[in-house]
Amino acid sequence: MERYEPQKVEEKWQGIWNENRAFECDVDKNKPKYYVLEMFPYPSGKIHMGHVRVYTIGDVIARYKRMKGFNVLHPMGWDAFGLPAENAAVKHGVHPAKWTYSNISEMKSQLKRLGYSFDWSKEITTCNPEYYKWEQLFFIKFLEKGLAYRKKAKVNWCPKCHTVLANEQIEGGRCWRCESVVEEKELEQWFLKITKYADELLDGLKELEKRWPDKVITMQRNWIGRSVGAEIEFPVFGKDFSLKVFTTRPDTLWGVTFMSIAPEHPLLEKIIQGNKEEKAVLEFVKKIKEKKLRREWEEQEKEGVFTGSFCVHPITKEKIPIYVANFVVMEYGTGAVMAVPAHDQRDFEFAKKYNLPIKVVIQPPSKKISPEDMDKAYEERGILVNSDRFSGMDSEKAKEEIVKFLEEIKVGKKAVNYRLRDWNISRQRYWGAPIPVIYCKNCGIVPVPEDELPVVLPLDVKTNPDGRSPLPEYEEFVNTKCPKCGSDAKREVDTMDTFVESSWYFARYTKPDLDTSPFDKEALNYWLPVDIYIGGIEHAILHLLYSRFFTRVLRDLGYFDIDEPFSRLLTQGMVLKGGAKMSKSKGNIVDPDYMLEKYGADTTRLFILFAAPPDKDLEWNDNAVEGAFRFLHRLWRFYQENKEFLSPVGPCCSFDPKDLNSLEKKIRRKEHKTLEKVTSELEGRYQFNTAIAASMELFNEISEHREELLKTPKGKEILSSAWATLLVCLYPMVPHICEELWERTGYKKYLHQISWPAYDPEAMKEEEVLIVVQVNGKLRARISVPKGIDKESLTKIAMDNQNVKRFVEGKDVKKVIFVPDKLLNIVV
């Protein structure tokens, strides 16, 4: 018997697919389109099991949709700029370009070895000038529209990576890449005005709720953080300026007992000037900044220090002490918070710690509360008390009325606040797309003329061992002429955040070889939006939010006709081993190359898909890998043992039920039920593990009854039909072995070229018989049930029959007489 040699089989079919350009596509308006996209990888050197999982999931969907008659776009490319490649290149003493392209070659080979049905003719690499040329054009268009601007700002600085980080790139006060403690610096930086689209980005989530994971929707909604409330002016006592606060709780205004401001508040110096507390405040501010740049106030004890100054309540005219507090941040609101300890838990904890007054201004509907007996803040809806003319009013209604009152007396106004801040895209690193602007002493900031794009990143530079960008010292790049006046000028030496590249790459895939424009309008309108986008939930805020923003701007610039880039989002779980995410530091890595060499691509794919549903974490299990390998061997052996009986009759072959005996009908029923189940799972539920389980059950069924079938009149045809259906059902998951066994069975057309078969509802119906139901020997009902039904199941059905129920209710059942497929007599 011929042995199953997966590497040999897989190499053969990958060659055939490549030679026939089986997965290349173009616009075809005669066919419905389906765009399957997985998040493209950083070319880090080698693929890992997380890559294998995400690309296998996408490949199953792409292969299935092709067989369903769709024109499928399934591209692949490389997110090639950015810190990971540059840091690795510096560490290994090679140029980032050499490092990157070497890694791309290695990873591309690995992906091809796994048999993914990518259209490699659409491949893009973001560090190619042919790609980032268009990104530079977009930047210039953003600049013209006022959506890109430069300002001096305090920024998050990673001292090890020598670059600015966006707020989203800081985790617990540390750089998301190297985990260094982030510092604060003031630099001239380029920003994109994502805040202009805050409301639209928020509103768009309502439509995406139906097709995106709830967790991602919640994360984006919270990150945008739209709050409706009031801006209120609190004059600083004895000074000529006011503290402006934003609050979502104007209904608690009469309960303010102190003011808390952020350590980096721009008015802090003025507030403490001349006060005896000045030194203590400055020491506290320094301590807080050193401790953590990004304060997670829910996780740390509330701390603060009195500034020595007071502000004046705009209504009651009371003097209110001003504190600097570690839980107030400049990123939200105004950096100053009116503290209402009775009705805000953070303020309550702070007030208790520093013995500050607590004033109750909202009473719960059920019972009265007082400051003396409170062990936590009351933050719910209630009735206003101690609130002047608004006492007795419902707190929700009072919010609107109090804002109107503040506007009348000109001390406040209705306001909307966002947590979202404009996107800082300046990076002080070398390996990125140059920002296309020129600085001229006469003309100021001048964009590079469009016909001079791209501004090419010079490759003949030597990177610095400490990661500092070599561009500022590279005179040939920096020194240029002003496009407006012709005088000597300097180029911008910052490069763009790598998230800019990944914010529009999905659109470039539609026509990546176009050199006269970033997009072909016909291809864009045909392919976009992406029908299903697959990737990790770690990109829920950064990449997905930026892509949604870019899509809207490119729409407003006339490039796109869509609002949202990704119709459906599938976030796959992590691959774990020993309960932890695979990582070199934990020593629990499973190398895909090892898997390919030992087991082959199909076994690797089968295990990845069978071990857990796509959205759940997958625990690595060596025994289960062996089990997947054994199953494929069983499949191969079954063909070898039965090849003389198997013929190319096609999947779900048509039969007249009258010509079939009970066993043949049973196998046919299982065949169609399996196809129905697999179709259902591949059509939108994406529970590949249950699709595989159903296929395995069909295989077990035909293996168990093979000998009996071969003795029946239509047995060989029934067996051949079920075998063909089995190969079709398994093909998207394990394509190589299925193509091979399909061809060996005698089919002239490749398996990937056939249409997905349709299951027959009639064939799935269980054979039914009419059974007489008696009560004490008298006919009470005739019921139709599946042939071969057991006594217990039949009795339950009979007892639910209305006519039978009339004669047995309230009586004791003495015994039940059962004649299989004929009669049930209930004796009461």
CSV table of C-alpha atoms in Angstrom, one decimal, residues 642 645-653 671 709 714-726 745 747:
chain,number,residue,atom,x,y,z
A,642,ASN,CA,-11.2,1.1,-1.6
A,645,PHE,CA,-14.7,0.6,-5.6
A,646,LEU,CA,-14.5,4.5,-5.7
A,647,SER,CA,-15.6,6.2,-8.9
A,648,PRO,CA,-16.0,9.9,-9.9
A,649,VAL,CA,-19.8,10.1,-9.5
A,650,GLY,CA,-19.5,13.6,-7.8
A,651,PRO,CA,-20.6,14.8,-4.4
A,652,CYS,CA,-24.2,14.4,-3.3
A,653,CYS,CA,-24.9,12.2,-6.3
A,671,GLU,CA,-23.8,12.6,3.7
A,709,LEU,CA,-22.4,-1.2,1.3
A,714,LYS,CA,-26.2,0.9,-5.2
A,715,GLY,CA,-23.6,0.6,-2.5
A,716,LYS,CA,-20.5,1.5,-4.6
A,717,GLU,CA,-22.2,4.7,-5.9
A,718,ILE,CA,-23.4,5.7,-2.5
A,719,LEU,CA,-19.9,5.1,-1.1
A,720,SER,CA,-18.4,7.1,-3.9
A,721,SER,CA,-20.8,10.0,-3.5
A,722,ALA,CA,-20.2,10.2,0.3
A,723,TRP,CA,-16.5,10.0,-0.3
A,724,ALA,CA,-16.6,12.9,-2.8
A,725,THR,CA,-18.7,15.0,-0.3
A,726,LEU,CA,-16.3,14.2,2.5
A,745,THR,CA,-10.5,9.0,-7.4
A,747,TYR,CA,-11.9,13.4,-11.4
